[in-house]
mmCIF file of C-alpha atoms in Angstrom:
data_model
loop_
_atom_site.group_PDB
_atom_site.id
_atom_site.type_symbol
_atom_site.label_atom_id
_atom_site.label_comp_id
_atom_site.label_asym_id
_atom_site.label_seq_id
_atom_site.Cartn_x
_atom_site.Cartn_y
_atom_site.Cartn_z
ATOM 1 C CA UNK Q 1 10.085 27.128 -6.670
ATOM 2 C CA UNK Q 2 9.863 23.483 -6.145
ATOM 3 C CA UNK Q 3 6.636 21.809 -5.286
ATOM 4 C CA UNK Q 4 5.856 18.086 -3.583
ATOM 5 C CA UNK Q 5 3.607 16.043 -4.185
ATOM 6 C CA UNK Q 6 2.607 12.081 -3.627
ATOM 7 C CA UNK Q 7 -0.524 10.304 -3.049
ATOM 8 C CA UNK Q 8 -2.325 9.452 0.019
ATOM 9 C CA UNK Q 9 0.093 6.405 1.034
ATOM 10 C CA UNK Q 10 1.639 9.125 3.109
ATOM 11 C CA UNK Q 11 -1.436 9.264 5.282
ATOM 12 C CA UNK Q 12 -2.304 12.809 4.461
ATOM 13 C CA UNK Q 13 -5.459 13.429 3.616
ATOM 14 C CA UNK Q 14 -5.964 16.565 0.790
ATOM 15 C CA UNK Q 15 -7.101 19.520 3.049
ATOM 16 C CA UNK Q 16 -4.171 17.921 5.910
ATOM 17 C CA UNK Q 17 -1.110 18.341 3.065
ATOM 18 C CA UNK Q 18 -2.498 21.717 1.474
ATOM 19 C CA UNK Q 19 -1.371 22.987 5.156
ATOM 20 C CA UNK Q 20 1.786 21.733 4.550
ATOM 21 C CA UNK Q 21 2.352 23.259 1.180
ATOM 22 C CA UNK Q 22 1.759 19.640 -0.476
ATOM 23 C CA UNK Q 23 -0.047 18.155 -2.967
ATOM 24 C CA UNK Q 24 -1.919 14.969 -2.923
ATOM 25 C CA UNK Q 25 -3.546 13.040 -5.111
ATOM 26 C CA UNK Q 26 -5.321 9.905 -3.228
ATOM 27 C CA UNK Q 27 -5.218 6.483 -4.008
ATOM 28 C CA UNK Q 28 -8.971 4.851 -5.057
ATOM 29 C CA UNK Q 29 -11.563 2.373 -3.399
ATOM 30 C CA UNK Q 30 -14.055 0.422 -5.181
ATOM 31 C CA UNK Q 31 -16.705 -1.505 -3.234
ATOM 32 C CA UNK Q 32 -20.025 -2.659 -5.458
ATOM 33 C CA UNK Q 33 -18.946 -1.033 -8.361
ATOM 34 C CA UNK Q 34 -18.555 2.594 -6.449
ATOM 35 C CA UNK Q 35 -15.520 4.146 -6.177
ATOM 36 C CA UNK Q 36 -14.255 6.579 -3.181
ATOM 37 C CA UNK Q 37 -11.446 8.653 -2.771
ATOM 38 C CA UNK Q 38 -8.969 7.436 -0.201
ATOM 39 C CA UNK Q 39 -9.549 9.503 3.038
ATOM 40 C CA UNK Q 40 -11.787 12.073 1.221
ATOM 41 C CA UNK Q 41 -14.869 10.156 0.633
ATOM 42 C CA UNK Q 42 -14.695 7.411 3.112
ATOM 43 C CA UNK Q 43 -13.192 6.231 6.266
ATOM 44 C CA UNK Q 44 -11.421 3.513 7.841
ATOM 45 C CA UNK Q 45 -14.411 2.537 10.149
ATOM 46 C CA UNK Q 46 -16.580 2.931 7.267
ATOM 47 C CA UNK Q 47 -14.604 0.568 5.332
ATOM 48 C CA UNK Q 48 -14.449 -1.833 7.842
ATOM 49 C CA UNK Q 49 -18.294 -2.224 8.418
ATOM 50 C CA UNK Q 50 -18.650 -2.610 4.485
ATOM 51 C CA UNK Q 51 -16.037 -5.569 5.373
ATOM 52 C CA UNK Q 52 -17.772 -7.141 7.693
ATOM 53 C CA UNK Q 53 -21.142 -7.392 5.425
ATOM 54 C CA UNK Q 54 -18.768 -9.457 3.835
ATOM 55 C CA UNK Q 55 -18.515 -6.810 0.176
ATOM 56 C CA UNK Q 56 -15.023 -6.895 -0.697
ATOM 57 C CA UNK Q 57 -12.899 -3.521 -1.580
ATOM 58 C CA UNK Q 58 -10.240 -3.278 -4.004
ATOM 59 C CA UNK Q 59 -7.710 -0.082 -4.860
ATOM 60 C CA UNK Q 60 -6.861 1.100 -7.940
ATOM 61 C CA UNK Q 61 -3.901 4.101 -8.421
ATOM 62 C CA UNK Q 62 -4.943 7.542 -8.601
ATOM 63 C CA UNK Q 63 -6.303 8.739 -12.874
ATOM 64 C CA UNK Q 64 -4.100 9.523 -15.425
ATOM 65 C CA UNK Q 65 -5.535 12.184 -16.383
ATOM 66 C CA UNK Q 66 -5.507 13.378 -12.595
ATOM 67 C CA UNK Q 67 -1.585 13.273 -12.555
ATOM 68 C CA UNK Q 68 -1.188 15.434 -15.754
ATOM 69 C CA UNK Q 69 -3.185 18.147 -15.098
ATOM 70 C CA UNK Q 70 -1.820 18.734 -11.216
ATOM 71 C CA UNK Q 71 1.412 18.434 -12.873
ATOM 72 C CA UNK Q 72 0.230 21.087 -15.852
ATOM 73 C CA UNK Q 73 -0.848 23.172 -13.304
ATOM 74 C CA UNK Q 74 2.298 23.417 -11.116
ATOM 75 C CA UNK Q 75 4.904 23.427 -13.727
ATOM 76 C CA UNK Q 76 2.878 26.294 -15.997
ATOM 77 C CA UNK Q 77 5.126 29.101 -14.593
ATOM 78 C CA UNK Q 78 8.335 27.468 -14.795
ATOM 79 C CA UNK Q 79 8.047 26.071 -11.054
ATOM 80 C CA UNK Q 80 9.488 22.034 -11.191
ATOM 81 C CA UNK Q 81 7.224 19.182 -9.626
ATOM 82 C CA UNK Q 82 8.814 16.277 -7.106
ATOM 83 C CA UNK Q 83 6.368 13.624 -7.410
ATOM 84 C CA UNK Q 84 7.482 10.609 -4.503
ATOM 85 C CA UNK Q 85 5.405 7.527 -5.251
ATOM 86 C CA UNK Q 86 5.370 4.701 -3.087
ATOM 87 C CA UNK Q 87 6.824 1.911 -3.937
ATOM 88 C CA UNK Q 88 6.785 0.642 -7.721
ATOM 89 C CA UNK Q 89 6.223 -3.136 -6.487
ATOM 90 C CA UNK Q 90 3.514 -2.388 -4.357
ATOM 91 C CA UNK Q 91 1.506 0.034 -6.459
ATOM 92 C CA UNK Q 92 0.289 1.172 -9.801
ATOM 93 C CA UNK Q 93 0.931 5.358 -8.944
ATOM 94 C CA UNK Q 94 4.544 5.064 -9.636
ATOM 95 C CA UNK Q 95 3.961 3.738 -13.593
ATOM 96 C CA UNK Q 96 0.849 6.101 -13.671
ATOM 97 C CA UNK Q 97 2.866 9.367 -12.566
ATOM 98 C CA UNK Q 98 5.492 8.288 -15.136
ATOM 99 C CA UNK Q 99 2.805 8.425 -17.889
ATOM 100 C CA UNK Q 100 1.776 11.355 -16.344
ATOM 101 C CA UNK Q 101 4.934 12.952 -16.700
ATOM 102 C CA UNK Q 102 5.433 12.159 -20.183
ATOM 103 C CA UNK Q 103 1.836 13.327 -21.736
ATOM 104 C CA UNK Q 104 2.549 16.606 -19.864
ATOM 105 C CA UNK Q 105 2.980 19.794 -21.116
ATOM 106 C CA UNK Q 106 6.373 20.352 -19.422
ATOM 107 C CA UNK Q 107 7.854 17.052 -18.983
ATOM 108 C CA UNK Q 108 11.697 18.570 -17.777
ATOM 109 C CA UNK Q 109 10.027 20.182 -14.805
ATOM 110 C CA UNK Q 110 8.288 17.022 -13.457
ATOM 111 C CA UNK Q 111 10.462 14.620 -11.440
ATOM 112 C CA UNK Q 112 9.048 10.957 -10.643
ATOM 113 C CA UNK Q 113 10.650 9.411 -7.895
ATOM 114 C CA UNK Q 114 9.750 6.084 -6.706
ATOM 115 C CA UNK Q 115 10.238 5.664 -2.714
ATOM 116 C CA UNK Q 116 10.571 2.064 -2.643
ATOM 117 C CA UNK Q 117 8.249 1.738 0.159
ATOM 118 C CA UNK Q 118 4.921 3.502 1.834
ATOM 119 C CA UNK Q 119 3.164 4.458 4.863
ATOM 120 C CA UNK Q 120 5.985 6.347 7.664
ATOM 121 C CA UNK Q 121 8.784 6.418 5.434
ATOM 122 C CA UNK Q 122 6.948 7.383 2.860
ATOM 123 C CA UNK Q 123 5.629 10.273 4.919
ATOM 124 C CA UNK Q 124 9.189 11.032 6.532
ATOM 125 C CA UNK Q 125 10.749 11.461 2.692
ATOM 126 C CA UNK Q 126 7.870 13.728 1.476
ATOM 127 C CA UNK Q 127 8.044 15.937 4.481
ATOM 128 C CA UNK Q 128 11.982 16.020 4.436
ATOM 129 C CA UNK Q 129 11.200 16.671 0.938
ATOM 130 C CA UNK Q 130 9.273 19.809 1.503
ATOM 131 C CA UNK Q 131 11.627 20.855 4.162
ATOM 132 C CA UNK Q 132 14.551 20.799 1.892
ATOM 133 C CA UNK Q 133 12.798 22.455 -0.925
ATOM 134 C CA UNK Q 134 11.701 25.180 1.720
ATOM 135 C CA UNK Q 135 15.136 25.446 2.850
ATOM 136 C CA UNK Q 136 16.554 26.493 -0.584
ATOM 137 C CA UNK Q 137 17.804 22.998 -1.866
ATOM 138 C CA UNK Q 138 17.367 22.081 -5.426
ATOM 139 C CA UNK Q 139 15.346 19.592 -7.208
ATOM 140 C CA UNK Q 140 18.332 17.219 -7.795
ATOM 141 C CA UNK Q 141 19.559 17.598 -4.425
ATOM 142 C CA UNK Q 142 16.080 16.185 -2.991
ATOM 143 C CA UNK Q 143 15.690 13.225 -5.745
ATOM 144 C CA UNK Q 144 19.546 12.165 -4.309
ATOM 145 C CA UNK Q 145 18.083 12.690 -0.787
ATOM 146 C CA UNK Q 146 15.181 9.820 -1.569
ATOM 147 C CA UNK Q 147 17.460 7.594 -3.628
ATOM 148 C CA UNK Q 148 20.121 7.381 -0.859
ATOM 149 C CA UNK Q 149 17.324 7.190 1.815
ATOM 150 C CA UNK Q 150 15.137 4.105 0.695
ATOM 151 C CA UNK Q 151 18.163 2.680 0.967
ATOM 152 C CA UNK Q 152 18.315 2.837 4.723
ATOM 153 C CA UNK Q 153 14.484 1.647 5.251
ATOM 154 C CA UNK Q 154 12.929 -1.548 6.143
ATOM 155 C CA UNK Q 155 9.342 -2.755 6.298
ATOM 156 C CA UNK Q 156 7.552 -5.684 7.803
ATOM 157 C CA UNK Q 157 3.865 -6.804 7.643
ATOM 158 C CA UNK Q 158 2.071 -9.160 9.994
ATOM 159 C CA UNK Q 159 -1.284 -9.384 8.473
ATOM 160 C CA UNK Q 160 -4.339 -10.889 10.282
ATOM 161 C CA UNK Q 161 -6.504 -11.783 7.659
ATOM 162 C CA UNK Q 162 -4.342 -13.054 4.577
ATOM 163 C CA UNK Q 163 -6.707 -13.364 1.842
ATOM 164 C CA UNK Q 164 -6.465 -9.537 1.433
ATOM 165 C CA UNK Q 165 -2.693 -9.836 0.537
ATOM 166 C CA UNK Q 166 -3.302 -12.773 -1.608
ATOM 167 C CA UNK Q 167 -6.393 -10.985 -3.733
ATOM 168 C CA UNK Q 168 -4.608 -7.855 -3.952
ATOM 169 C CA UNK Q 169 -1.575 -9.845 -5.475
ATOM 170 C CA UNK Q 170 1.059 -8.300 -3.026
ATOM 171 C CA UNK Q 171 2.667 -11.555 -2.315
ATOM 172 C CA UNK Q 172 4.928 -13.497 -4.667
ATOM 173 C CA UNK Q 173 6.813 -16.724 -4.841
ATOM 174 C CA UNK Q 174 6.087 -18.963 -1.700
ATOM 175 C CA UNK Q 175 5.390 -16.397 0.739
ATOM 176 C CA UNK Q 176 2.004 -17.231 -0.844
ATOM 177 C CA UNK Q 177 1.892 -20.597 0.695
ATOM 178 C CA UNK Q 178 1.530 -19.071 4.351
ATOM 179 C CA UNK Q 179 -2.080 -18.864 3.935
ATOM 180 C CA UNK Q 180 -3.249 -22.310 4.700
ATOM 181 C CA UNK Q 181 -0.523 -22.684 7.430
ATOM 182 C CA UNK Q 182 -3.157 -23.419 10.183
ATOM 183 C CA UNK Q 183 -2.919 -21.900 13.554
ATOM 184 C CA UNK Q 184 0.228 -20.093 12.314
ATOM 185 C CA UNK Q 185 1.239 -16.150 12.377
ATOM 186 C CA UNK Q 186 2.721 -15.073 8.967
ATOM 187 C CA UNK Q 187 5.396 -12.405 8.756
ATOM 188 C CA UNK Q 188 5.566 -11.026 5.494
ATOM 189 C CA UNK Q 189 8.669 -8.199 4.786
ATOM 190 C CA UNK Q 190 9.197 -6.194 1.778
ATOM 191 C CA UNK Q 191 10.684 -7.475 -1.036
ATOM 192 C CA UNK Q 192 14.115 -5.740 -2.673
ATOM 193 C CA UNK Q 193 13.717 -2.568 -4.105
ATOM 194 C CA UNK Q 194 10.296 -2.485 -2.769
ATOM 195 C CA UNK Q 195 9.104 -5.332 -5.176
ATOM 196 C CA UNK Q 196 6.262 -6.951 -3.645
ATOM 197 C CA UNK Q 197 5.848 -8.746 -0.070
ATOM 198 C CA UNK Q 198 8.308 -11.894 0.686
ATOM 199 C CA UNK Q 199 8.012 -15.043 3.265
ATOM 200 C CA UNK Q 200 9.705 -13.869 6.671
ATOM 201 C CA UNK Q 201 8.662 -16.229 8.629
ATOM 202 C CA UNK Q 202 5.827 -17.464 10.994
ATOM 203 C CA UNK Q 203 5.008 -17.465 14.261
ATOM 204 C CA UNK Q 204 2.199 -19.404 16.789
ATOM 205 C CA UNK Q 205 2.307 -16.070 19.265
ATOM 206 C CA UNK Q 206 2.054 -12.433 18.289
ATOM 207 C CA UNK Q 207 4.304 -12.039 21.193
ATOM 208 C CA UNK Q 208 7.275 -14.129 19.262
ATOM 209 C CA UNK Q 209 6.422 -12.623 15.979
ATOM 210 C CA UNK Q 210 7.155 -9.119 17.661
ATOM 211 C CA UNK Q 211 10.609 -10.487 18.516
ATOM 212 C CA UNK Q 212 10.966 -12.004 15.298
ATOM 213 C CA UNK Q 213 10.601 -8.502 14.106
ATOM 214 C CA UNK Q 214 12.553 -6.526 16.293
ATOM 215 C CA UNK Q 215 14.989 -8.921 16.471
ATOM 216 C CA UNK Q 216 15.589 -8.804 12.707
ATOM 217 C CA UNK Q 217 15.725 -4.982 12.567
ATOM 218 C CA UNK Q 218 18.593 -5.233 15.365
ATOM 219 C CA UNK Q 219 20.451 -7.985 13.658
ATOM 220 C CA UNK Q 220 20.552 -5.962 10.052
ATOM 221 C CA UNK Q 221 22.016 -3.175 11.818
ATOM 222 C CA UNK Q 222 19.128 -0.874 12.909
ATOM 223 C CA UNK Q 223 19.446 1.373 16.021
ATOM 224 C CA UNK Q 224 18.064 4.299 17.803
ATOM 225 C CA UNK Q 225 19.213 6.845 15.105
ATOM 226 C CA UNK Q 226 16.113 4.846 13.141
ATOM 227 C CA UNK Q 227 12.830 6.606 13.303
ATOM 228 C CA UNK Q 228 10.166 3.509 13.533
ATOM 229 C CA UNK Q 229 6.855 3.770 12.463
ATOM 230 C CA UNK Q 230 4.171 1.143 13.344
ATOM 231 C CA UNK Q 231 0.855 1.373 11.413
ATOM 232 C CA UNK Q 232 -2.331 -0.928 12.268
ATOM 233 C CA UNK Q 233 -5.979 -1.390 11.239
ATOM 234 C CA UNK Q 234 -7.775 -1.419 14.644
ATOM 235 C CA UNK Q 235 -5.072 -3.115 16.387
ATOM 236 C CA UNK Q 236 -3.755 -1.284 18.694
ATOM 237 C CA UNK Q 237 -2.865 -3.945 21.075
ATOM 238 C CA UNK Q 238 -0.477 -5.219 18.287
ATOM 239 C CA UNK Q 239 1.098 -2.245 17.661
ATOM 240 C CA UNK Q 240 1.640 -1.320 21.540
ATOM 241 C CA UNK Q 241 3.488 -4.299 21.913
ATOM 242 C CA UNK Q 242 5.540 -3.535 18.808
ATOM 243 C CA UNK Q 243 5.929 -0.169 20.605
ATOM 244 C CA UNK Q 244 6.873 -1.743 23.754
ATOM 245 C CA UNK Q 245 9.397 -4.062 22.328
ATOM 246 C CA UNK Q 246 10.935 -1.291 19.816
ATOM 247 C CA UNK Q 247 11.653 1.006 22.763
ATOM 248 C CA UNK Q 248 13.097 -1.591 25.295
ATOM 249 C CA UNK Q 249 15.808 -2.969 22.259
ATOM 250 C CA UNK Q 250 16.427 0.734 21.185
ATOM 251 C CA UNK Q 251 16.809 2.963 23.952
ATOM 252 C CA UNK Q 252 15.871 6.801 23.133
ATOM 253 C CA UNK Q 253 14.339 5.484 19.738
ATOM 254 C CA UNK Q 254 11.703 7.509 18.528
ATOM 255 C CA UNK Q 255 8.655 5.323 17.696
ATOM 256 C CA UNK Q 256 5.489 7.054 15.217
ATOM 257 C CA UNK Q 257 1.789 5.156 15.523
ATOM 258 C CA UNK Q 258 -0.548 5.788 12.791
ATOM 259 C CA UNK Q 259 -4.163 4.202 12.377
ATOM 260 C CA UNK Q 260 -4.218 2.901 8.171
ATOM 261 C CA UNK Q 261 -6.076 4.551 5.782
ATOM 262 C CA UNK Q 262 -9.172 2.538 3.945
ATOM 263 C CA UNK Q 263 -6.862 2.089 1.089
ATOM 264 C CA UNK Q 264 -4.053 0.021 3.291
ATOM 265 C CA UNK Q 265 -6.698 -1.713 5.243
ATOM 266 C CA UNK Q 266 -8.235 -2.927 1.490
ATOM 267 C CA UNK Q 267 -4.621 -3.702 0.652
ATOM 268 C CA UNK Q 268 -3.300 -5.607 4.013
ATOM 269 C CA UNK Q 269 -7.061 -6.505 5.575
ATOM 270 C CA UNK Q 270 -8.333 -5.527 9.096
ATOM 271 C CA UNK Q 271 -6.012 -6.286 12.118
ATOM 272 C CA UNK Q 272 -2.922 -6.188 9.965
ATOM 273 C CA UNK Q 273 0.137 -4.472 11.950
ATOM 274 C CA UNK Q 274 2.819 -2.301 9.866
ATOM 275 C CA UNK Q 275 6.371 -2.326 11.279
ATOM 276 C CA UNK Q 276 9.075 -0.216 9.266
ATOM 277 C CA UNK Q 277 12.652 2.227 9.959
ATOM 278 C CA UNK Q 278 14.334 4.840 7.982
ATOM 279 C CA UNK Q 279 17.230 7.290 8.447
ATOM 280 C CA UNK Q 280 17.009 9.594 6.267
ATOM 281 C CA UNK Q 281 20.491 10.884 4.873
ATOM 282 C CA UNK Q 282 20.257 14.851 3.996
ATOM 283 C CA UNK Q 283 24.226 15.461 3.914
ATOM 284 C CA UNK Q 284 25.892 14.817 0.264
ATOM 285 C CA UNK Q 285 29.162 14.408 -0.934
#
């Protein structure tokens, strides 16, 4: 038996993946020196009203010691452990799970793969992940399916509030310098390998950053056999016109819309609009 498990960048909440057959272990939020688990001890509206008393939240990766005894417990009776962290750049869970795996009690049985990216793809590679190991497939069969995958993914961040980004140290190099660019839209798109958040450009209209965007995606070779995924926090008029746009490039694309957890608001600040693709690849040679 193979089990899956990630943490709560997928968007599932503990009792929501133990449906599934997953496992999660969610990300942390501090705010005044008290910590809450990432959609099991607060939400996003109660984040954002701690936000706008003007406290400020940070995240921290799920405990050490959290990692090696789900992964003592699932690998005691021989059973191997897929654990898909998001991406490596982004986050501390993809270090911590290697520790993890290492202090252990069966290290051979735990596999750490790191996604390369969060949010809808992350969610679409943990739930093809489960399918697969459902469906018979083995461990290395599923590890090759999320190599090969994050390889056909692409995400894109249009934040509202930028400070978030720049105290969470997400952005590197000049992208950076987009915060004081006054009266300006920044467009911020994931780095390679999922290594932090790079300059994509700027915009003075949402409207032209959305075709920025889409335009981008169509112009790198991205098409209707894409699933997109557009995540906000509370901005729903964003994300419909991402929606909007998406489906009149694409035709028949299939486009996902998920509100952000309090961890990814903490991380990319209220208003901020997720735009990513994936195709997942399930056929080897």
């Amino acid at each position: 038996m193979i089990h899956i498990i990630s943490d709560s960048s997928t968007m599932y909440s503990i009792e929501s993946a133990k449906k599934k057959g997953l496992s999660i272990v969610p990300l942390n939020i501090s705010v005044d020196s008290q910590t809450y688990r990432d959609f099991e001890d607060i939400t996003s509206t109660q984040l954002l009203t701690m936000i706008e008393e003007h406290k400020i939240p940070k995240t921290s990766q799920p405990s050490l010691g959290e990692k090696i005894d789900l992964y003592n417990k699932l690998s005691k009776d021989g059973n191997e452990v897929i654990d898909i962290a998001m991406a490596s750049g982004l986050s501390g869970t993809y270090q911590t799970a290697m520790m993890a795996k290492d202090s252990c009690d069966y290290p051979d049985l735990v596999h750490v793969v790191d996604s390369q990216t969060l949010c809808g793809p992350h969610r679409l590679m943990v739930d093809t992940a489960l399918e697969m190991a459902n469906n018979g497939a083995n461990a290395k069969d599923i590890v090759k399916m999320i190599v090969q995958s994050r390889m056909q993914e692409e995400s894109y961040l249009v934040p509202v509030d930028f400070q978030f980004l720049v105290r969470g140290g997400r952005i590197k190099g000049l992208a950076a310098t987009l915060g004081g660019a006054l009266k300006l839209i920044p467009i911020l798109k994931k780095g390679v390998d999922g290594m932090g958040l790079d300059k994509f450009g700027v915009s003075r209209t949402y409207k032209k950053a959305v075709n920025m965007v889409v335009e981008d995606f169509k112009n790198n070779g991205f098409d209707s056999n894409y699933t997109f995924y557009i995540s906000h926090a509370f901005n729903e008029e964003l994300a419909m016109m991402f929606e909007k746009k998406i489906k009149e490039t694409f035709e028949g694309v299939k486009v996902v819309i998920y509100p952000l957890s309090p961890a990814f608001i903490t991380q990319g600040g209220p208003g901020c609009v997720a735009v990513q693709a994936i195709k997942m690849l399930r056929k080897f040679s």
